[in-house]
CSV table of C-alpha atoms in Angstrom, one decimal:
chain,number,residue,atom,x,y,z
A,1,UNK,CA,23.0,20.0,18.3
A,2,UNK,CA,22.2,22.3,15.5
A,3,UNK,CA,18.8,24.0,15.6
A,4,UNK,CA,16.3,22.4,13.2
A,5,UNK,CA,14.8,25.1,10.9
A,6,UNK,CA,12.1,22.9,9.4
A,7,UNK,CA,10.3,20.2,11.5
A,8,UNK,CA,8.9,18.5,8.4
A,9,UNK,CA,10.2,18.4,4.8
A,10,UNK,CA,8.2,17.1,1.8
A,11,UNK,CA,10.1,16.1,-1.3
A,12,UNK,CA,7.9,15.4,-4.3
A,13,UNK,CA,9.3,13.9,-7.4
A,14,UNK,CA,7.3,14.5,-10.6
A,15,UNK,CA,8.7,11.4,-12.3
A,16,UNK,CA,10.4,12.4,-15.6
A,17,UNK,CA,9.4,16.1,-15.7
A,18,UNK,CA,12.8,17.3,-17.1
A,19,UNK,CA,13.3,20.9,-18.2
A,20,UNK,CA,15.8,20.7,-21.1
A,21,UNK,CA,18.8,18.8,-22.4
A,22,UNK,CA,22.0,18.6,-20.3
A,23,UNK,CA,25.3,19.4,-21.9
A,24,UNK,CA,26.1,15.7,-22.3
A,25,UNK,CA,22.6,14.6,-23.4
A,26,UNK,CA,23.8,13.6,-26.9
A,27,UNK,CA,26.1,11.0,-25.4
A,28,UNK,CA,22.9,9.3,-24.2
A,29,UNK,CA,21.3,9.5,-27.6
A,30,UNK,CA,19.2,12.6,-26.8
A,31,UNK,CA,19.3,15.7,-28.9
A,32,UNK,CA,17.3,18.9,-28.2
A,33,UNK,CA,15.1,17.1,-25.6
A,34,UNK,CA,12.9,19.2,-23.3
A,35,UNK,CA,10.0,17.4,-21.5
A,36,UNK,CA,8.3,20.4,-19.9
A,37,UNK,CA,9.1,22.9,-22.7
A,38,UNK,CA,7.8,20.6,-25.5
A,39,UNK,CA,4.6,19.8,-23.6
A,40,UNK,CA,4.0,23.6,-23.2
A,41,UNK,CA,4.8,24.1,-26.9
A,42,UNK,CA,2.2,21.4,-27.8
A,43,UNK,CA,-0.4,22.5,-25.3
A,44,UNK,CA,0.1,26.3,-25.7
A,45,UNK,CA,-1.0,26.9,-22.1
A,46,UNK,CA,-1.6,24.8,-19.0
A,47,UNK,CA,-3.8,25.5,-16.0
A,48,UNK,CA,-1.0,25.4,-13.4
A,49,UNK,CA,-1.5,28.5,-11.2
A,50,UNK,CA,0.3,27.0,-8.2
A,51,UNK,CA,3.4,25.8,-10.1
A,52,UNK,CA,3.4,29.3,-11.7
A,53,UNK,CA,3.2,31.0,-8.3
A,54,UNK,CA,6.2,28.9,-7.1
A,55,UNK,CA,8.2,29.9,-10.1
A,56,UNK,CA,8.2,26.9,-12.5
A,57,UNK,CA,7.7,29.2,-15.5
A,58,UNK,CA,10.4,31.6,-14.3
A,59,UNK,CA,12.7,28.6,-14.4
A,60,UNK,CA,11.5,27.3,-17.8
A,61,UNK,CA,9.1,28.7,-20.4
A,62,UNK,CA,7.4,27.4,-23.5
A,63,UNK,CA,4.2,27.8,-25.5
A,64,UNK,CA,2.3,31.0,-24.5
A,65,UNK,CA,3.3,30.9,-20.9
A,66,UNK,CA,5.8,33.1,-19.0
A,67,UNK,CA,7.1,33.6,-15.5
A,68,UNK,CA,5.8,36.0,-13.0
A,69,UNK,CA,7.4,39.0,-11.4
A,70,UNK,CA,7.8,37.7,-7.8
A,71,UNK,CA,7.7,33.9,-7.5
A,72,UNK,CA,7.3,32.7,-3.9
A,73,UNK,CA,9.6,29.7,-4.3
A,74,UNK,CA,13.4,29.4,-4.3
A,75,UNK,CA,14.1,27.9,-7.7
A,76,UNK,CA,16.9,26.5,-9.8
A,77,UNK,CA,17.7,23.5,-12.0
A,78,UNK,CA,19.8,20.5,-11.2
A,79,UNK,CA,22.2,18.5,-13.3
A,80,UNK,CA,22.6,14.7,-12.8
A,81,UNK,CA,26.1,13.8,-11.9
A,82,UNK,CA,25.6,10.0,-12.2
A,83,UNK,CA,26.0,8.1,-15.5
A,84,UNK,CA,22.4,7.3,-16.3
A,85,UNK,CA,18.9,8.6,-16.9
A,86,UNK,CA,16.7,6.2,-15.1
A,87,UNK,CA,14.5,6.2,-12.0
A,88,UNK,CA,16.8,4.4,-9.6
A,89,UNK,CA,19.9,6.3,-10.6
A,90,UNK,CA,18.0,9.7,-10.2
A,91,UNK,CA,16.4,8.9,-6.8
A,92,UNK,CA,19.5,7.3,-5.4
A,93,UNK,CA,21.6,10.3,-6.4
A,94,UNK,CA,19.0,12.6,-4.6
A,95,UNK,CA,19.8,10.8,-1.4
A,96,UNK,CA,23.6,10.8,-1.9
A,97,UNK,CA,24.6,7.8,-4.2
A,98,UNK,CA,26.8,8.4,-7.2
A,99,UNK,CA,26.2,5.7,-9.9
A,100,UNK,CA,29.1,5.3,-12.3
A,101,UNK,CA,28.1,2.0,-14.1
A,102,UNK,CA,24.7,2.3,-15.7
A,103,UNK,CA,22.1,-0.4,-15.6
A,104,UNK,CA,21.6,-2.8,-18.5
A,105,UNK,CA,18.9,-2.3,-21.1
A,106,UNK,CA,17.7,-4.9,-23.6
A,107,UNK,CA,15.6,-2.7,-25.9
A,108,UNK,CA,16.9,-3.8,-29.3
A,109,UNK,CA,16.7,-7.6,-29.1
A,110,UNK,CA,15.0,-8.6,-25.9
A,111,UNK,CA,16.7,-10.6,-23.2
A,112,UNK,CA,19.4,-13.2,-24.0
A,113,UNK,CA,18.3,-16.7,-24.7
A,114,UNK,CA,20.4,-18.0,-21.8
A,115,UNK,CA,18.5,-15.7,-19.4
A,116,UNK,CA,15.1,-16.8,-20.8
A,117,UNK,CA,16.0,-20.5,-20.6
A,118,UNK,CA,17.0,-20.2,-16.9
A,119,UNK,CA,13.8,-18.2,-16.2
A,120,UNK,CA,11.6,-20.8,-17.8
A,121,UNK,CA,13.3,-23.7,-16.1
A,122,UNK,CA,13.1,-22.2,-12.6
A,123,UNK,CA,9.6,-20.8,-13.0
A,124,UNK,CA,8.2,-23.8,-14.7
A,125,UNK,CA,6.5,-21.7,-17.4
A,126,UNK,CA,7.2,-21.0,-21.1
A,127,UNK,CA,8.1,-17.4,-21.9
A,128,UNK,CA,6.3,-15.5,-24.7
A,129,UNK,CA,6.9,-12.0,-25.8
A,130,UNK,CA,10.5,-11.1,-24.9
A,131,UNK,CA,10.8,-7.8,-26.6
A,132,UNK,CA,10.6,-4.1,-25.9
A,133,UNK,CA,7.0,-3.1,-26.0
A,134,UNK,CA,4.2,-1.2,-24.3
A,135,UNK,CA,2.7,-3.2,-21.5
A,136,UNK,CA,-0.9,-2.6,-22.5
A,137,UNK,CA,-0.1,-3.5,-26.1
A,138,UNK,CA,1.7,-6.7,-25.3
A,139,UNK,CA,-1.1,-7.8,-22.9
A,140,UNK,CA,-3.7,-7.1,-25.6
A,141,UNK,CA,-1.7,-9.1,-28.1
A,142,UNK,CA,-0.6,-12.1,-26.0
A,143,UNK,CA,-3.1,-12.2,-23.0
A,144,UNK,CA,-5.3,-14.8,-24.6
A,145,UNK,CA,-2.3,-17.0,-25.4
A,146,UNK,CA,-1.0,-16.7,-21.9
A,147,UNK,CA,-4.4,-17.7,-20.4
A,148,UNK,CA,-4.9,-20.6,-22.8
A,149,UNK,CA,-1.3,-22.1,-22.6
A,150,UNK,CA,-0.2,-21.2,-19.1
A,151,UNK,CA,2.8,-19.2,-20.4
A,152,UNK,CA,4.0,-16.0,-19.0
A,153,UNK,CA,4.5,-12.7,-20.9
A,154,UNK,CA,8.0,-11.2,-20.4
A,155,UNK,CA,8.9,-7.9,-21.9
A,156,UNK,CA,11.2,-4.9,-21.4
A,157,UNK,CA,11.1,-1.2,-22.3
A,158,UNK,CA,13.6,1.5,-23.0
A,159,UNK,CA,14.3,1.6,-19.3
A,160,UNK,CA,16.4,-1.0,-17.4
A,161,UNK,CA,13.5,-3.4,-16.5
A,162,UNK,CA,12.3,-6.9,-16.9
A,163,UNK,CA,8.5,-7.1,-16.6
A,164,UNK,CA,6.3,-10.1,-16.2
A,165,UNK,CA,2.6,-10.0,-16.9
A,166,UNK,CA,0.2,-12.4,-15.3
A,167,UNK,CA,-3.6,-12.7,-15.3
A,168,UNK,CA,-4.7,-12.5,-11.7
A,169,UNK,CA,-7.3,-15.3,-12.2
A,170,UNK,CA,-5.3,-17.8,-14.2
A,171,UNK,CA,-1.7,-17.0,-13.2
A,172,UNK,CA,-2.4,-16.2,-9.5
A,173,UNK,CA,-0.8,-13.2,-7.9
A,174,UNK,CA,1.4,-15.2,-5.4
A,175,UNK,CA,2.8,-17.2,-8.3
A,176,UNK,CA,3.4,-14.1,-10.4
A,177,UNK,CA,5.3,-12.6,-7.5
A,178,UNK,CA,7.3,-15.8,-7.1
A,179,UNK,CA,8.4,-15.7,-10.7
A,180,UNK,CA,9.4,-12.1,-10.4
A,181,UNK,CA,11.5,-13.0,-7.3
A,182,UNK,CA,13.3,-15.6,-9.4
A,183,UNK,CA,13.8,-13.2,-12.2
A,184,UNK,CA,15.3,-10.7,-9.7
A,185,UNK,CA,17.7,-13.3,-8.5
A,186,UNK,CA,18.7,-14.2,-12.1
A,187,UNK,CA,19.3,-10.6,-13.1
A,188,UNK,CA,21.7,-10.0,-10.3
A,189,UNK,CA,24.5,-11.2,-12.7
A,190,UNK,CA,26.6,-8.3,-14.1
A,191,UNK,CA,25.8,-9.2,-17.7
A,192,UNK,CA,22.1,-9.2,-17.1
A,193,UNK,CA,21.9,-6.5,-14.3
A,194,UNK,CA,18.6,-4.6,-14.7
A,195,UNK,CA,17.5,-1.9,-12.3
A,196,UNK,CA,14.1,-3.4,-11.6
A,197,UNK,CA,11.9,-6.5,-12.1
A,198,UNK,CA,8.3,-5.6,-12.2
A,199,UNK,CA,5.2,-7.7,-11.7
A,200,UNK,CA,2.4,-6.5,-14.0
A,201,UNK,CA,-0.9,-8.2,-13.1
A,202,UNK,CA,-4.0,-7.7,-15.2
A,203,UNK,CA,-7.6,-9.0,-15.4
A,204,UNK,CA,-9.9,-9.9,-18.3
A,205,UNK,CA,-10.6,-12.9,-20.4
A,206,UNK,CA,-10.2,-11.7,-24.0
A,207,UNK,CA,-8.9,-8.9,-26.2
A,208,UNK,CA,-10.7,-5.6,-25.5
A,209,UNK,CA,-11.3,-6.5,-21.9
A,210,UNK,CA,-7.8,-6.7,-20.5
A,211,UNK,CA,-6.9,-4.1,-17.9
A,212,UNK,CA,-3.8,-3.8,-15.7
A,213,UNK,CA,-4.5,-3.7,-11.9
A,214,UNK,CA,-2.9,-1.7,-9.1
A,215,UNK,CA,-1.3,-4.9,-7.7
A,216,UNK,CA,2.0,-4.1,-9.5
A,217,UNK,CA,5.1,-4.9,-7.5
A,218,UNK,CA,8.6,-3.6,-8.1
A,219,UNK,CA,11.7,-5.6,-7.2
A,220,UNK,CA,14.6,-3.2,-7.3
A,221,UNK,CA,18.3,-3.6,-6.6
A,222,UNK,CA,19.2,-2.6,-3.1
A,223,UNK,CA,21.0,0.8,-3.0
A,224,UNK,CA,24.8,0.4,-3.4
A,225,UNK,CA,25.5,2.2,-0.2
A,226,UNK,CA,23.9,4.0,2.8
A,227,UNK,CA,21.8,7.0,1.9
A,228,UNK,CA,20.3,10.1,3.5
A,229,UNK,CA,17.3,8.0,4.3
A,230,UNK,CA,19.3,5.6,6.4
A,231,UNK,CA,21.0,8.5,8.2
A,232,UNK,CA,17.6,10.1,9.1
A,233,UNK,CA,16.1,6.8,10.2
A,234,UNK,CA,19.1,6.0,12.4
A,235,UNK,CA,18.8,9.4,14.0
A,236,UNK,CA,15.2,8.6,15.0
A,237,UNK,CA,13.5,10.7,12.3
A,238,UNK,CA,10.4,9.7,10.5
A,239,UNK,CA,11.0,8.7,6.8
A,240,UNK,CA,7.6,8.4,5.1
A,241,UNK,CA,7.6,6.9,1.6
A,242,UNK,CA,4.7,7.5,-0.9
A,243,UNK,CA,4.4,5.7,-4.3
A,244,UNK,CA,7.4,3.9,-5.7
A,245,UNK,CA,9.9,5.2,-3.1
A,246,UNK,CA,9.8,2.1,-1.0
A,247,UNK,CA,10.5,-0.1,-4.1
A,248,UNK,CA,13.3,2.2,-5.4
A,249,UNK,CA,15.1,1.9,-2.1
A,250,UNK,CA,14.1,-1.7,-1.3
A,251,UNK,CA,12.6,-0.3,2.0
A,252,UNK,CA,16.1,0.8,3.2
A,253,UNK,CA,15.9,3.8,5.5
A,254,UNK,CA,12.1,4.0,5.5
A,255,UNK,CA,9.9,4.0,8.6
A,256,UNK,CA,6.5,4.1,7.0
A,257,UNK,CA,5.3,3.4,3.4
A,258,UNK,CA,2.1,4.1,1.3
A,259,UNK,CA,1.4,2.4,-2.0
A,260,UNK,CA,-0.3,4.7,-4.6
A,261,UNK,CA,-2.7,3.7,-7.3
A,262,UNK,CA,-2.0,6.8,-9.3
A,263,UNK,CA,-0.3,10.1,-9.2
A,264,UNK,CA,-3.5,11.8,-8.1
A,265,UNK,CA,-3.8,9.2,-5.3
A,266,UNK,CA,-0.2,9.8,-4.3
A,267,UNK,CA,-1.0,13.5,-3.9
A,268,UNK,CA,-4.1,12.8,-1.9
A,269,UNK,CA,-2.1,10.5,0.4
A,270,UNK,CA,0.5,13.3,0.8
A,271,UNK,CA,-2.2,15.8,1.7
A,272,UNK,CA,-3.5,13.4,4.4
A,273,UNK,CA,0.0,12.9,5.7
A,274,UNK,CA,0.4,16.6,5.9
A,275,UNK,CA,-2.5,16.7,8.4
A,276,UNK,CA,-0.6,14.4,10.8
A,277,UNK,CA,2.2,15.1,13.1
A,278,UNK,CA,5.6,13.7,12.2
A,279,UNK,CA,9.2,14.8,12.5
A,280,UNK,CA,11.3,14.2,9.4
A,281,UNK,CA,10.9,13.6,5.7
A,282,UNK,CA,7.9,12.7,3.5
A,283,UNK,CA,9.4,11.4,0.2
A,284,UNK,CA,6.9,11.1,-2.7
A,285,UNK,CA,7.2,9.7,-6.2
A,286,UNK,CA,4.3,10.4,-8.7
A,287,UNK,CA,4.9,7.9,-11.5
A,288,UNK,CA,2.1,8.5,-13.9
A,289,UNK,CA,3.9,11.4,-15.7
A,290,UNK,CA,6.4,8.8,-16.8
A,291,UNK,CA,4.6,5.5,-17.0
A,292,UNK,CA,1.3,6.8,-18.5
A,293,UNK,CA,2.4,9.6,-20.7
A,294,UNK,CA,6.2,10.0,-21.2
A,295,UNK,CA,6.9,6.4,-22.3
A,296,UNK,CA,3.7,6.4,-24.4
A,297,UNK,CA,4.7,9.6,-26.1
A,298,UNK,CA,1.5,11.5,-25.2
A,299,UNK,CA,2.3,15.2,-24.6
A,300,UNK,CA,-1.4,16.2,-24.2
A,301,UNK,CA,-2.0,13.4,-21.6
A,302,UNK,CA,1.2,14.5,-19.8
A,303,UNK,CA,0.0,18.1,-19.9
A,304,UNK,CA,-3.3,17.2,-18.3
A,305,UNK,CA,-1.5,15.1,-15.7
A,306,UNK,CA,0.5,18.3,-14.7
A,307,UNK,CA,-2.7,20.1,-14.4
A,308,UNK,CA,-4.2,17.5,-12.1
A,309,UNK,CA,-1.1,17.7,-10.0
A,310,UNK,CA,-1.3,21.4,-9.8
A,311,UNK,CA,-4.9,21.3,-8.3
A,312,UNK,CA,-3.8,19.0,-5.5
A,313,UNK,CA,-0.6,21.1,-5.0
A,314,UNK,CA,-2.9,24.1,-4.2
A,315,UNK,CA,-4.5,22.1,-1.4
A,316,UNK,CA,-1.1,21.0,-0.1
A,317,UNK,CA,0.3,24.5,-0.1
A,318,UNK,CA,-2.7,25.7,2.0
A,319,UNK,CA,-2.2,22.8,4.4
A,320,UNK,CA,1.6,23.3,4.9
A,321,UNK,CA,2.5,24.5,8.4
A,322,UNK,CA,4.9,27.4,9.2
A,323,UNK,CA,7.8,25.1,9.9
A,324,UNK,CA,7.3,22.9,6.8
A,325,UNK,CA,9.5,22.9,3.7
A,326,UNK,CA,8.3,21.7,0.3
A,327,UNK,CA,10.7,20.6,-2.4
A,328,UNK,CA,9.4,19.7,-5.9
A,329,UNK,CA,11.8,18.1,-8.4
A,330,UNK,CA,12.2,15.3,-11.0
A,331,UNK,CA,14.5,12.3,-11.5
A,332,UNK,CA,15.2,12.5,-15.3
A,333,UNK,CA,13.3,13.5,-18.4
A,334,UNK,CA,11.0,11.6,-20.7
A,335,UNK,CA,10.2,14.0,-23.6
A,336,UNK,CA,6.8,12.8,-25.0
A,337,UNK,CA,7.6,14.5,-28.3
A,338,UNK,CA,10.9,12.7,-28.8
A,339,UNK,CA,11.7,9.5,-30.9
A,340,UNK,CA,11.4,6.1,-29.3
A,341,UNK,CA,10.1,5.5,-25.8
A,342,UNK,CA,13.2,6.0,-23.6
A,343,UNK,CA,13.9,8.4,-20.8
A,344,UNK,CA,15.8,11.5,-21.8
A,345,UNK,CA,18.9,13.0,-20.2
A,346,UNK,CA,17.8,16.4,-18.9
A,347,UNK,CA,18.1,19.0,-16.2
A,348,UNK,CA,15.4,18.7,-13.6
A,349,UNK,CA,13.6,21.5,-11.7
A,350,UNK,CA,14.1,22.4,-8.1
A,351,UNK,CA,11.3,24.4,-6.5
A,352,UNK,CA,11.5,25.0,-2.8
A,353,UNK,CA,8.8,26.7,-0.7
A,354,UNK,CA,8.0,27.4,3.0
A,355,UNK,CA,5.7,29.9,4.6
A,356,UNK,CA,8.7,30.9,6.7
A,357,UNK,CA,10.6,32.2,3.6
A,358,UNK,CA,10.8,36.0,3.3
A,359,UNK,CA,11.0,35.9,-0.5
A,360,UNK,CA,11.5,33.6,-3.5
A,361,UNK,CA,13.7,33.8,-6.5
A,362,UNK,CA,16.4,32.1,-8.5
A,363,UNK,CA,19.3,30.5,-6.6
A,364,UNK,CA,22.5,29.0,-8.0
A,365,UNK,CA,22.4,26.1,-10.4
A,366,UNK,CA,23.7,22.8,-8.9
A,367,UNK,CA,25.7,20.0,-10.5
A,368,UNK,CA,24.1,17.1,-8.7
A,369,UNK,CA,20.6,16.0,-7.5
A,370,UNK,CA,22.4,15.1,-4.2
A,371,UNK,CA,21.9,18.6,-2.8
A,372,UNK,CA,18.4,17.4,-1.9
A,373,UNK,CA,19.4,14.7,0.6
A,374,UNK,CA,22.3,16.7,1.9
A,375,UNK,CA,20.0,19.6,2.6
A,376,UNK,CA,17.4,17.5,4.3
A,377,UNK,CA,20.0,15.9,6.7
A,378,UNK,CA,21.6,19.2,7.3
A,379,UNK,CA,18.3,20.6,8.4
A,380,UNK,CA,17.9,17.9,11.0
A,381,UNK,CA,21.5,18.1,12.2
A,382,UNK,CA,22.2,14.6,10.8
A,383,UNK,CA,25.5,13.6,9.2
A,384,UNK,CA,25.4,12.1,5.7
A,385,UNK,CA,26.8,8.6,5.5
A,386,UNK,CA,30.4,8.1,4.5
A,387,UNK,CA,30.9,7.8,0.7
A,388,UNK,CA,27.9,9.8,-0.3
A,389,UNK,CA,28.0,12.9,-2.5
A,390,UNK,CA,26.3,16.3,-2.3
A,391,UNK,CA,26.3,19.4,-0.2
A,392,UNK,CA,23.7,21.3,1.6
A,393,UNK,CA,22.0,24.4,0.2
A,394,UNK,CA,19.9,24.9,3.4
A,395,UNK,CA,21.1,28.5,3.8
A,396,UNK,CA,19.6,29.3,0.4
A,397,UNK,CA,16.2,28.0,1.5
A,398,UNK,CA,15.6,30.2,4.6
């Protein structure tokens, strides 16, 4: 068997931190988009010494910030090969799945009346809302009506999602989850096929008091094929999921899972996992970049979230062992200075670091996110499943 170079690999996804428009971005309705660059332009500077040390600013600059002479990380940017710009497509591609048919979105007119009628009949509740909206805004507007009438708030976003809000006291969490399971079954039809159904519980009795809770639950489609995660698990390796990873892959190929209340919490969990012994992959999604700031078009809030991440990144870098490999990347863009509220089709960063590396620097640009999964499996001497895409760049990361 091939010798394992790294005993543990950490892959951290900064959800939506794209670094500039891909050549085909205009086909997706995106022109001159640049999530990280435009945040830097708006902020001027960011307190991100650890990302700077790894080479993030050698990879992409903006504002008053520039790269350093000798970054310690191996850095490049990745194109997305799949036909999409959403969370599931991006993560699935990282682990070897090519998605040709994009998921459905219902941004312009809400969900079809036929879908809503079936949902109402099977759930036993009237639907209110049914439009593309911010979750906090639609709860503030319709929360009192939901509580008073027993209806349920259904909405979507620019992403391929159907979301159902429910007050934890009057709707009941178990009932909310039941309705979301029904919605997941209904939206398996090709014409209504959304990537995720999301339960969005909240508390409060009146406007001004409503607040979403951490009891969110995502009901994603199962991956369309076997992934690098399945291959690792089948080979007896640990596959530890932090944040949304379990939901994105429907638990497939995962041996241990941690739910995160925020991106800061997700990094704190990752730091704790780093202190433990395991043999395999720790796969982390930090969603607040996207959910809290990108979709809400708040570049300043996004910038401060990057700074919070950088502080915990410093702790993680100190805690890494000699035979650990850290990879930091993203799954798509979500330019908070762009029009609308949709994700944006962008390159994503690839920053790799280990204390075993002799030096850092720029490596060859890659045409698919799938180099990540292929590299992880190659490191552990595990064969990627049949039908997957991607190739290993492990030799570049030594």
